[in-house]
Coordinates of C-alpha atoms in Angstrom, one line a residue:
Chain A
M1146 CA -0.3 0.1 0.0
R1147 CA 2.7 2.5 0.9
T1148 CA 5.4 2.3 -1.7
V1149 CA 7.7 5.4 -0.7
D1150 CA 10.7 4.4 -3.1
G1151 CA 8.6 3.2 -5.7
E1152 CA 7.4 5.4 -8.3
E1153 CA 3.8 5.7 -7.4
F1154 CA 2.2 6.2 -3.9
R1155 CA -1.1 4.8 -3.0
W1156 CA -3.4 5.8 -0.4
R1157 CA -7.2 4.2 0.4
L1158 CA -10.0 6.5 0.8
R1159 CA -13.6 6.0 1.7
V1160 CA -16.4 8.0 0.5
Y1161 CA -18.6 9.4 3.3
Y1162 CA -21.8 11.5 3.2
E1163 CA -19.6 14.6 3.8
D1164 CA -18.2 14.1 0.4
T1165 CA -21.3 13.7 -1.7
D1166 CA -23.7 16.3 -2.9
A1167 CA -27.5 16.2 -3.7
G1168 CA -26.6 15.4 -7.3
G1169 CA -25.9 11.8 -5.6
I1170 CA -22.1 12.1 -6.3
V1171 CA -18.9 13.1 -4.9
Y1172 CA -18.9 16.8 -5.0
Y1173 CA -16.2 18.0 -7.4
A1174 CA -13.9 20.1 -5.1
N1175 CA -13.9 17.0 -2.7
Y1176 CA -11.6 15.2 -5.2
L1177 CA -8.8 17.8 -4.5
K1178 CA -9.1 16.9 -0.7
F1179 CA -8.7 13.2 -1.7
F1180 CA -5.6 14.0 -3.7
E1181 CA -4.0 16.2 -0.8
R1182 CA -4.5 13.4 1.4
C1183 CA -2.4 11.3 -0.9
R1184 CA 0.3 13.8 -1.2
T1185 CA 0.3 14.5 2.7
E1186 CA 0.6 10.5 3.2
W1187 CA 3.3 10.3 0.9
L1188 CA 5.1 13.0 2.5
R1189 CA 4.5 11.1 6.0
A1190 CA 5.9 8.2 4.6
L1191 CA 9.1 9.9 4.0
D1192 CA 8.8 11.1 7.7
L1193 CA 8.2 14.7 6.6
D1194 CA 4.6 15.4 7.7
P1195 CA 3.4 19.2 7.4
T1196 CA 4.0 19.8 11.0
R1197 CA 7.4 18.5 11.2
L1198 CA 8.3 20.0 8.1
L1199 CA 7.1 23.3 9.5
R1200 CA 8.9 23.1 12.9
E1201 CA 12.1 21.9 11.3
T1202 CA 12.5 23.7 8.2
G1203 CA 9.9 26.8 8.7
V1204 CA 8.4 25.7 5.2
Q1205 CA 5.3 24.7 4.0
F1206 CA 3.6 23.5 0.5
V1207 CA 0.9 25.5 -1.1
V1208 CA -0.8 24.6 -4.3
R1209 CA -0.2 26.7 -7.4
E1210 CA -1.9 25.1 -10.1
A1211 CA -4.5 22.1 -10.0
A1212 CA -5.7 20.6 -13.4
C1213 CA -8.2 17.9 -12.9
E1214 CA -10.2 15.8 -15.3
F1215 CA -13.4 14.1 -14.0
R1216 CA -14.1 10.9 -15.9
R1217 CA -16.6 8.8 -13.7
P1218 CA -18.3 10.0 -10.7
A1219 CA -17.4 8.6 -7.2
R1220 CA -20.4 7.7 -5.1
L1221 CA -21.4 7.2 -1.6
D1222 CA -19.5 4.2 0.3
D1223 CA -17.2 3.7 -2.6
A1224 CA -13.8 2.3 -1.7
L1225 CA -11.3 4.4 -3.6
V1226 CA -7.5 4.6 -4.1
A1227 CA -5.6 7.8 -4.7
T1228 CA -2.1 7.7 -6.1
A1229 CA 0.5 10.4 -6.5
R1230 CA 3.8 10.3 -8.6
V1231 CA 6.2 13.1 -8.5
A1232 CA 6.3 14.2 -12.1
R1233 CA 8.6 17.0 -11.9
V1234 CA 10.9 18.4 -9.2
G1235 CA 11.9 21.9 -9.5
G1236 CA 14.1 24.1 -7.0
A1237 CA 11.4 25.2 -5.1
S1238 CA 8.2 23.1 -6.3
L1239 CA 7.1 19.8 -7.2
T1240 CA 4.5 18.7 -9.8
F1241 CA 2.4 15.7 -9.0
A1242 CA 0.5 13.5 -11.3
Q1243 CA -2.3 11.7 -9.4
Q1244 CA -5.1 9.5 -10.3
L1245 CA -8.4 8.4 -8.5
W1246 CA -9.4 4.9 -8.9
R1247 CA -12.5 3.1 -7.7
D1248 CA -11.2 -0.1 -5.9
A1249 CA -12.0 -3.5 -7.7
G1250 CA -14.6 -5.0 -5.3
A1251 CA -17.8 -7.2 -5.9
A1252 CA -18.7 -4.7 -8.7
G1253 CA -15.7 -5.9 -10.7
A1254 CA -12.7 -4.0 -12.3
P1255 CA -11.1 -1.0 -11.0
A1256 CA -12.4 2.3 -12.8
L1257 CA -10.4 5.4 -13.2
L1258 CA -12.5 8.2 -11.7
A1259 CA -10.1 11.4 -11.9
E1260 CA -6.8 12.5 -13.0
A1261 CA -5.0 15.4 -12.0
K1262 CA -1.7 17.3 -12.4
I1263 CA -0.9 19.6 -9.5
R1264 CA 2.1 21.7 -9.0
V1265 CA 2.8 22.7 -5.3
A1266 CA 5.4 25.4 -4.1
C1267 CA 7.6 25.3 -1.3
V1268 CA 7.1 28.7 0.6
D1269 CA 8.4 30.2 3.9
A1270 CA 5.6 29.7 6.3
R1271 CA 6.0 33.5 7.7
N1272 CA 5.7 35.3 4.4
L1273 CA 4.7 32.6 1.8
A1274 CA 7.7 33.6 -0.2
P1275 CA 9.1 30.9 -2.4
A1276 CA 11.9 28.7 -0.4
P1277 CA 14.0 26.1 -1.7
L1278 CA 12.9 22.2 -1.1
P1279 CA 13.9 21.0 2.1
K1280 CA 17.3 18.9 1.7
T1281 CA 15.9 15.9 3.4
L1282 CA 12.9 15.9 0.8
A1283 CA 15.3 16.9 -2.1
A1284 CA 17.6 13.7 -1.0
A1285 CA 14.8 11.7 -0.8
L1286 CA 13.9 12.4 -4.4
R1287 CA 17.1 12.0 -5.6
R1288 CA 17.6 8.6 -3.8
R1289 CA 14.6 7.3 -5.3
D1290 CA 15.7 8.7 -8.8
A1291 CA 19.1 6.9 -8.6
P1292 CA 19.5 3.4 -9.9
A1293 CA 18.6 0.7 -7.6
Chain B
M472 CA -22.0 36.0 34.9
R473 CA -24.8 38.0 33.6
T474 CA -27.6 37.1 31.2
V475 CA -28.5 39.5 28.7
D476 CA -31.7 39.7 26.6
G477 CA -29.7 40.7 23.2
E478 CA -31.2 41.7 20.1
E479 CA -31.4 39.4 17.5
F480 CA -28.8 39.8 14.5
R481 CA -30.0 38.1 11.0
W482 CA -27.7 36.8 8.1
R483 CA -29.1 35.7 4.9
L484 CA -27.6 32.6 3.3
R485 CA -28.2 30.3 -0.1
V486 CA -27.8 26.8 -0.1
Y487 CA -25.4 25.6 -2.6
Y488 CA -24.4 21.8 -4.0
E489 CA -21.5 22.0 -1.6
D490 CA -23.6 22.2 1.5
T491 CA -25.7 19.3 0.2
D492 CA -25.1 15.7 0.5
A493 CA -26.3 12.4 -1.3
G494 CA -29.3 12.3 1.0
G495 CA -30.7 15.3 -1.0
I496 CA -30.5 17.7 2.2
V497 CA -28.0 19.9 3.6
Y498 CA -25.2 17.7 5.4
Y499 CA -25.7 18.2 9.3
A500 CA -22.2 19.8 10.0
N501 CA -22.8 22.4 7.5
Y502 CA -25.6 24.0 9.6
L503 CA -22.9 24.9 12.1
K504 CA -21.0 26.7 9.1
F505 CA -24.0 28.6 8.5
F506 CA -24.5 29.6 12.4
E507 CA -20.7 30.6 12.4
R508 CA -21.0 32.9 9.4
C509 CA -24.0 34.6 11.2
R510 CA -21.8 35.0 14.4
T511 CA -19.1 36.4 12.3
E512 CA -21.0 38.8 10.7
W513 CA -22.4 39.9 14.2
L514 CA -18.9 40.5 15.2
R515 CA -18.1 42.4 12.0
A516 CA -21.3 44.6 12.5
L517 CA -19.7 45.6 15.8
D518 CA -16.4 46.4 13.6
L519 CA -14.5 43.5 15.2
D520 CA -14.1 41.1 12.5
P521 CA -11.9 38.0 13.7
T522 CA -8.9 39.5 11.8
R523 CA -9.1 42.9 13.4
L524 CA -9.8 41.4 16.7
L525 CA -6.7 39.0 16.5
R526 CA -4.5 42.0 15.4
E527 CA -5.7 44.3 17.9
T528 CA -6.2 42.4 20.8
G529 CA -4.4 39.2 20.4
V530 CA -7.5 36.8 21.0
Q531 CA -9.7 34.6 19.0
F532 CA -12.9 32.8 19.6
V533 CA -13.1 29.0 19.6
V534 CA -16.3 26.9 20.0
R535 CA -16.5 25.2 23.4
E536 CA -20.2 23.7 23.4
A537 CA -22.5 23.3 20.5
A538 CA -26.2 21.8 20.8
C539 CA -28.3 21.7 17.8
E540 CA -31.6 20.6 16.9
F541 CA -32.4 19.6 13.3
R542 CA -36.1 20.3 12.8
R543 CA -36.7 20.4 9.2
P544 CA -34.0 19.5 6.4
A545 CA -32.6 22.8 4.3
R546 CA -32.5 21.9 0.6
L547 CA -30.6 22.9 -2.6
D548 CA -31.4 26.4 -3.6
D549 CA -33.0 27.4 -0.4
A550 CA -32.9 31.2 0.7
L551 CA -32.0 30.7 4.4
V552 CA -31.7 33.3 7.5
A553 CA -29.6 32.6 10.3
T554 CA -30.0 34.4 13.4
A555 CA -27.8 35.1 16.5
R556 CA -28.6 36.3 20.0
V557 CA -26.1 36.6 22.7
A558 CA -28.0 34.5 25.6
R559 CA -25.2 34.8 28.1
V560 CA -22.1 37.0 28.7
G561 CA -19.4 35.3 30.7
G562 CA -16.0 36.9 31.7
A563 CA -14.3 35.0 29.1
S564 CA -17.2 33.4 26.9
L565 CA -20.4 34.1 25.1
T566 CA -23.4 32.0 24.6
F567 CA -25.5 32.1 21.5
A568 CA -29.0 31.4 20.8
Q569 CA -29.3 30.8 17.2
Q570 CA -31.8 29.8 14.7
L571 CA -31.9 28.7 10.8
W572 CA -35.2 29.8 9.0
R573 CA -36.2 28.9 5.6
D574 CA -37.0 32.1 4.0
A575 CA -40.7 33.0 3.0
G576 CA -40.7 32.8 -0.7
A577 CA -43.2 31.5 -3.3
A578 CA -43.4 28.3 -1.2
G579 CA -45.3 30.1 1.6
A580 CA -44.3 30.8 5.4
P581 CA -41.1 30.9 6.7
A582 CA -40.1 27.6 8.5
L583 CA -37.9 26.9 11.4
L584 CA -35.5 24.6 10.3
A585 CA -32.6 24.2 13.2
E586 CA -31.9 25.8 16.4
A587 CA -28.6 25.9 18.4
K588 CA -26.8 27.0 21.5
I589 CA -23.2 27.8 20.9
R590 CA -20.8 28.7 23.7
V591 CA -17.7 30.4 22.4
A592 CA -14.8 31.1 24.6
C593 CA -12.4 34.0 24.3
V594 CA -8.6 32.4 24.1
D595 CA -5.0 34.2 23.6
A596 CA -4.5 33.0 20.0
R597 CA -0.8 32.3 21.1
N598 CA -1.8 29.4 23.4
L599 CA -5.5 29.1 23.2
A600 CA -5.6 29.7 27.1
P601 CA -8.9 31.7 28.2
A602 CA -8.4 35.3 27.8
P603 CA -10.9 38.0 29.2
L604 CA -13.5 39.5 26.4
P605 CA -12.0 42.4 24.7
K606 CA -13.1 45.7 26.1
T607 CA -14.7 47.0 23.0
L608 CA -16.7 44.1 22.8
A609 CA -17.8 43.9 26.5
A610 CA -18.7 47.6 26.1
A611 CA -20.7 46.9 23.2
L612 CA -22.6 44.2 24.9
R613 CA -23.1 46.7 28.0
R614 CA -24.3 49.5 25.7
R615 CA -26.7 47.2 24.2
D616 CA -28.0 45.9 27.5
A617 CA -28.7 49.4 29.1
P618 CA -32.2 50.7 29.1
A619 CA -32.8 52.8 26.1
Chain C
M1412 CA -10.1 -1.8 16.2
R1413 CA -13.6 -2.8 15.0
T1414 CA -15.5 -4.3 18.0
V1415 CA -18.7 -4.7 16.5
D1416 CA -20.6 -6.8 19.0
G1417 CA -18.7 -5.0 21.9
E1418 CA -20.1 -2.0 23.8
E1419 CA -17.7 0.7 22.0
F1420 CA -17.0 0.9 18.1
R1421 CA -13.6 2.8 17.1
W1422 CA -12.5 4.3 14.2
R1423 CA -9.0 5.7 13.3
L1424 CA -8.8 9.0 11.7
R1425 CA -5.9 11.3 10.5
V1426 CA -6.3 15.3 10.7
Y1427 CA -5.6 17.1 7.2
Y1428 CA -5.2 20.5 6.1
E1429 CA -8.9 20.3 4.7
D1430 CA -10.0 19.8 8.5
T1431 CA -8.3 22.8 9.9
D1432 CA -8.9 26.4 10.0
A1433 CA -6.8 29.9 10.2
G1434 CA -7.0 29.4 14.0
G1435 CA -4.4 26.6 13.6
I1436 CA -6.9 23.8 15.0
V1437 CA -9.5 21.6 13.6
Y1438 CA -12.7 23.5 12.6
Y1439 CA -15.6 22.9 15.0
A1440 CA -17.9 21.7 12.4
N1441 CA -15.6 19.0 11.2
Y1442 CA -15.6 17.2 14.6
L1443 CA -19.1 16.2 13.5
K1444 CA -17.6 14.9 10.1
F1445 CA -15.4 12.6 12.2
F1446 CA -18.2 11.4 14.4
E1447 CA -20.6 10.7 11.5
R1448 CA -17.3 8.6 9.8
C1449 CA -17.2 6.5 12.9
R1450 CA -21.0 5.9 12.9
T1451 CA -21.0 4.9 9.3
E1452 CA -18.3 2.5 9.8
W1453 CA -20.0 1.0 12.8
L1454 CA -22.9 0.3 10.4
R1455 CA -20.7 -0.8 7.6
A1456 CA -19.2 -3.4 10.1
L1457 CA -22.7 -4.6 10.8
D1458 CA -22.8 -5.1 7.0
L1459 CA -25.3 -2.3 6.6
D1460 CA -23.5 0.5 4.9
P1461 CA -25.8 3.5 3.9
T1462 CA -25.9 2.5 0.1
R1463 CA -27.0 -1.2 1.0
L1464 CA -29.5 0.3 3.7
L1465 CA -31.1 2.3 1.2
R1466 CA -31.0 -0.3 -1.6
E1467 CA -32.6 -3.1 0.5
T1468 CA -34.8 -1.2 3.0
G1469 CA -35.5 2.3 1.2
V1470 CA -34.4 4.1 4.5
Q1471 CA -31.7 6.4 5.3
F1472 CA -30.4 8.0 8.7
V1473 CA -30.6 11.7 9.5
V1474 CA -29.4 13.5 12.5
R1475 CA -31.9 15.2 14.6
E1476 CA -29.9 16.5 17.4
A1477 CA -26.2 16.9 18.0
A1478 CA -24.8 18.0 21.2
C1479 CA -20.9 18.4 21.5
E1480 CA -18.6 19.6 24.0
F1481 CA -15.0 20.5 22.4
R1482 CA -12.3 19.9 25.4
R1483 CA -9.0 20.3 23.4
P1484 CA -8.4 21.2 19.9
A1485 CA -7.3 18.4 17.5
R1486 CA -4.4 20.0 15.3
L1487 CA -2.9 19.1 11.8
D1488 CA -1.4 15.6 11.6
D1489 CA -2.8 14.6 14.7
A1490 CA -4.0 10.7 14.9
L1491 CA -7.3 10.6 16.3
V1492 CA -9.7 7.9 17.4
A1493 CA -13.3 8.3 17.3
T1494 CA -15.5 6.0 19.3
A1495 CA -19.4 5.3 18.9
R1496 CA -21.6 3.6 21.6
V1497 CA -25.5 3.2 20.9
A1498 CA -26.8 4.7 24.2
R1499 CA -30.5 4.4 23.4
V1500 CA -32.4 2.6 21.0
G1501 CA -35.9 3.8 20.0
G1502 CA -38.6 2.7 17.5
A1503 CA -37.3 4.8 14.7
S1504 CA -34.1 6.3 16.0
L1505 CA -30.8 5.9 17.9
T1506 CA -28.7 7.8 20.1
F1507 CA -25.2 7.5 20.2
A1508 CA -22.5 8.4 22.6
Q1509 CA -19.3 9.5 20.8
Q1510 CA -16.1 10.7 21.8
L1511 CA -12.8 11.9 20.1
W1512 CA -9.3 11.0 21.7
R1513 CA -6.0 11.9 20.3
D1514 CA -4.0 8.8 19.9
A1515 CA -1.3 8.0 22.4
G1516 CA 2.0 8.5 20.4
A1517 CA 5.5 10.1 21.0
A1518 CA 3.4 13.1 22.5
G1519 CA 2.5 10.6 25.8
A1520 CA -0.9 9.6 27.1
P1521 CA -4.2 9.7 24.9
A1522 CA -6.2 13.0 25.4
L1523 CA -10.0 13.2 25.3
L1524 CA -10.7 16.0 22.9
A1525 CA -14.4 16.1 22.2
E1526 CA -17.8 14.2 23.5
A1527 CA -21.1 14.3 21.8
K1528 CA -24.4 12.7 22.0
I1529 CA -26.1 12.5 18.6
R1530 CA -29.6 11.3 17.9
V1531 CA -30.2 10.0 14.4
A1532 CA -33.6 9.1 13.1
C1533 CA -34.3 6.4 10.6
V1534 CA -36.5 8.0 7.8
D1535 CA -38.1 6.7 4.4
A1536 CA -35.6 8.1 1.7
R1537 CA -38.6 9.3 -0.5
N1538 CA -40.3 11.6 1.8
L1539 CA -37.9 11.9 5.0
A1540 CA -41.1 10.4 7.3
P1541 CA -40.0 8.7 10.1
A1542 CA -39.7 4.8 9.5
P1543 CA -39.0 1.9 11.8
L1544 CA -35.5 0.6 12.3
P1545 CA -34.5 -1.9 9.8
K1546 CA -35.1 -5.6 11.1
T1547 CA -31.5 -6.6 10.4
L1548 CA -30.4 -3.5 12.6
A1549 CA -32.8 -3.7 15.3
A1550 CA -31.6 -7.8 15.5
A1551 CA -28.2 -6.8 15.6
L1552 CA -28.7 -4.6 18.4
R1553 CA -30.8 -7.1 20.4
R1554 CA -28.2 -9.8 19.9
R1555 CA -25.6 -7.4 20.9
D1556 CA -27.6 -6.5 24.2
A1557 CA -28.1 -10.2 24.9
P1558 CA -26.3 -12.1 27.6
A1559 CA -23.1 -13.9 26.0
Chain D
M1161 CA -19.0 23.9 -31.4
R1162 CA -19.2 27.8 -31.2
T1163 CA -17.1 30.3 -29.0
V1164 CA -19.2 33.0 -27.6
D1165 CA -17.7 35.9 -26.1
G1166 CA -20.0 36.2 -23.0
E1167 CA -20.5 38.9 -20.7
E1168 CA -18.9 38.6 -17.4
F1169 CA -21.2 37.7 -14.6
R1170 CA -19.8 38.7 -10.7
W1171 CA -20.6 37.5 -7.5
R1172 CA -19.5 38.8 -4.1
L1173 CA -18.1 36.3 -1.4
R1174 CA -16.7 36.5 2.0
V1175 CA -13.9 34.3 3.6
Y1176 CA -14.9 32.5 6.7
Y1177 CA -13.1 30.3 9.1
E1178 CA -14.7 27.3 7.3
D1179 CA -12.9 28.4 4.1
T1180 CA -9.3 28.7 5.7
D1181 CA -6.8 26.2 6.7
A1182 CA -3.8 25.9 9.3
G1183 CA -1.6 27.4 6.8
G1184 CA -3.4 30.6 7.4
I1185 CA -5.0 30.9 3.8
V1186 CA -8.1 29.5 2.1
Y1187 CA -7.8 25.9 1.3
Y1188 CA -7.2 25.3 -2.2
A1189 CA -10.2 23.2 -3.0
N1190 CA -12.4 25.9 -1.4
Y1191 CA -11.6 28.1 -4.5
L1192 CA -13.6 25.5 -6.6
K1193 CA -16.6 26.0 -4.1
F1194 CA -16.4 29.8 -4.5
F1195 CA -16.1 29.5 -8.5
E1196 CA -19.1 27.0 -8.3
R1197 CA -21.3 29.6 -6.3
C1198 CA -20.7 31.9 -8.8
R1199 CA -21.7 29.7 -11.8
T1200 CA -24.7 28.8 -9.8
E1201 CA -25.9 32.3 -9.3
W1202 CA -25.2 33.0 -12.9
L1203 CA -27.8 30.4 -13.6
R1204 CA -30.1 31.6 -11.4
A1205 CA -30.0 34.9 -12.8
L1206 CA -31.1 33.5 -16.1
D1207 CA -34.0 32.2 -14.0
L1208 CA -32.7 28.5 -14.0
D1209 CA -31.4 27.6 -10.7
P1210 CA -30.3 24.1 -10.3
T1211 CA -33.5 22.7 -8.6
R1212 CA -35.8 24.4 -11.2
L1213 CA -33.5 22.9 -13.9
L1214 CA -33.9 19.4 -12.6
R1215 CA -37.7 19.6 -12.0
E1216 CA -38.5 21.1 -15.3
T1217 CA -35.8 19.5 -17.6
G1218 CA -34.4 16.4 -15.6
V1219 CA -30.9 17.5 -16.1
Q1220 CA -28.2 18.7 -14.0
F1221 CA -24.9 20.0 -14.5
V1222 CA -21.4 18.0 -13.5
V1223 CA -17.9 19.3 -13.8
R1224 CA -15.8 17.4 -16.4
E1225 CA -12.7 19.5 -16.2
A1226 CA -11.5 22.0 -13.9
A1227 CA -7.9 23.7 -14.2
C1228 CA -6.9 26.4 -11.8
E1229 CA -4.2 28.7 -11.1
F1230 CA -3.8 30.0 -7.4
R1231 CA -1.7 33.3 -8.0
R1232 CA -2.1 34.9 -4.5
P1233 CA -3.5 33.5 -1.2
A1234 CA -7.3 34.5 0.0
R1235 CA -7.3 35.1 3.6
L1236 CA -9.8 35.0 6.4
D1237 CA -12.4 38.0 6.3
D1238 CA -11.2 38.9 2.7
A1239 CA -14.1 40.4 0.6
L1240 CA -13.9 38.6 -2.7
V1241 CA -15.5 38.9 -6.2
A1242 CA -15.9 35.9 -8.4
T1243 CA -16.4 36.1 -12.0
A1244 CA -17.9 33.7 -14.5
R1245 CA -17.8 34.3 -18.4
V1246 CA -19.1 31.4 -21.0
A1247 CA -16.0 30.9 -22.9
R1248 CA -17.4 28.0 -25.0
V1249 CA -20.7 26.6 -25.6
G1250 CA -21.0 23.0 -27.0
G1251 CA -24.3 20.7 -27.5
A1252 CA -24.0 19.2 -24.2
S1253 CA -21.6 21.4 -22.3
L1254 CA -20.5 24.7 -21.4
T1255 CA -16.8 26.1 -20.5
F1256 CA -16.4 28.9 -18.1
A1257 CA -13.5 31.3 -17.7
Q1258 CA -13.6 32.2 -14.0
Q1259 CA -11.5 34.7 -11.9
L1260 CA -11.4 35.4 -8.2
W1261 CA -10.6 38.8 -6.9
R1262 CA -9.8 40.5 -3.7
D1263 CA -12.1 43.3 -3.4
A1264 CA -10.4 47.1 -3.4
G1265 CA -10.9 48.2 0.0
A1266 CA -8.7 50.0 2.6
A1267 CA -6.1 47.8 1.6
G1268 CA -6.1 49.3 -1.9
A1269 CA -6.5 48.0 -5.4
P1270 CA -8.2 44.8 -6.4
A1271 CA -5.9 42.0 -6.7
L1272 CA -6.3 38.7 -8.9
L1273 CA -6.1 35.7 -6.7
A1274 CA -7.1 32.8 -9.1
E1275 CA -8.1 32.0 -12.6
A1276 CA -10.1 28.8 -13.9
K1277 CA -11.2 27.2 -16.8
I1278 CA -14.2 24.9 -15.8
R1279 CA -16.0 22.5 -18.4
V1280 CA -19.4 21.4 -17.1
A1281 CA -21.6 18.8 -18.8
C1282 CA -25.3 18.7 -19.1
V1283 CA -26.5 15.3 -18.1
D1284 CA -29.4 13.3 -17.3
A1285 CA -29.9 13.3 -13.6
R1286 CA -31.3 9.6 -13.6
N1287 CA -28.3 8.1 -15.2
L1288 CA -25.9 10.7 -15.7
A1289 CA -25.6 10.3 -19.3
P1290 CA -25.0 13.2 -21.7
A1291 CA -27.8 15.3 -22.4
P1292 CA -28.3 18.6 -24.8
L1293 CA -28.2 21.9 -23.0
P1294 CA -31.9 22.9 -22.0
K1295 CA -33.6 25.0 -24.9
T1296 CA -34.1 28.0 -22.4
L1297 CA -30.5 28.2 -21.7
A1298 CA -29.2 27.6 -25.2
A1299 CA -31.9 30.2 -26.3
A1300 CA -30.4 32.5 -23.2
L1301 CA -27.1 32.1 -24.6
R1302 CA -27.9 32.8 -28.1
R1303 CA -29.7 36.0 -27.3
R1304 CA -27.0 37.2 -25.3
D1305 CA -24.7 36.4 -28.2
A1306 CA -26.7 38.3 -30.8
P1307 CA -25.6 41.7 -32.2
A1308 CA -27.4 44.3 -29.7

């Protein structure tokens, strides 16, 4: 489930009433919450949860761009898997390629529900000015990139 | 602790998809958002919006207790009116009596949808320790309370 | 983790950015989301998730009353445990006693963050009129009550 | 498919605690809520609120694509203006160009906070299959498009 040093990180989610709307499906903005939970758990798997990052390095991540395609609706009680893959590493930003899948279940094969490209910038938490990626994170990304 | 028979403050709201759930009605936690918007606008009407309060006095309000009865469901597109009345003033807290009404419209008479008692505490924003009500707020509550 | 036939049901949760507010703590309405996730998982553990309940019996649950005390703030990245215990069984409603705890971790002992009493009514999904508890649920609650 | 150079619709918003996160700014997914409120009010201004649309024509709109750039953070208490302009009309979809501005105030000139392209599809509410745009809406878009 948690492949940190692999290419793709996966995180399981469940759809609750809070996520849905009167159209009977998950409200479109809430897919972005699911994607963010997955990115946060990716960081946590690197031992860099947001609180620790802030305390130790004074930075936080803010989203600069989000482009999302909604292919099939997620529904109440669906078991989902969100994925995150670092598609691009900049000096002060990361771009994630993310997907949301409905889990294979009694209902059959897994289905791709949504895809997104999300660019997050690393900023100084005091003034939101751009800040270089924390060294531990940059090192972890290099390690992952190196031949095994 | 002193009980004040406060005036009622009213704030208009509209129900959007974001507020509803797959049951076709407003999700229960979102009524608390509506009540909080109304309390915030009450503060703003006293020229004490949260940002100014924090900057000038270093305090913020946090909710300590919320008791809510949900009488009738609010639905997508409903025009609502939230009300707030200060029911009790403590040294470091305020208790609000609040209601949520569906506005009278083509559909007929206004309907009471929900009622709540919400106790908020004034706290020092740095450590969340109890703090006395800001003087300007206490003064405003006294003025309002005085015989006309 | 999932004690269905015991007295208390427990569900683990994590606090993400989406749950917090500019006060630096979890927004008060979001505790109700946490409590609802726990009630839903309790139902699912009885093999009665909301979707199945609706499809097989035509009913859904709506919250009629919620009373919550907020004792200590939950914060970003906190690992939480929500609990649910059926405190009262009516013909067409259930009352839950629920708690939210910060998990014991490096930070020490678990801490009680919030407590709530939540009354949910069973309603016909077509018109929201009161409906008796589904037989399977009533039976499950009786079984649980019986001496072992 | 026809490109229309639509007029711009504007909708005022206020930032509340519910919209912000522990980073001290509006949570990124919530900008999409603001944009959706503006699109809904645009529909309502055409006398086509979602409830009426559903009742009279059996359709609803679902978002298929959302691409958003977050330029400057919105903060607690900010007075915002969301805009919506129909950028493209398809047989069963509409593409909106939307912006979010911080209102000019004591703080000076208005500032562009976010920009988005949002494609919404018209679907049959029963099965979410693509459906042609309601005639009244198509007519309203043509009227607006015609030379004055």
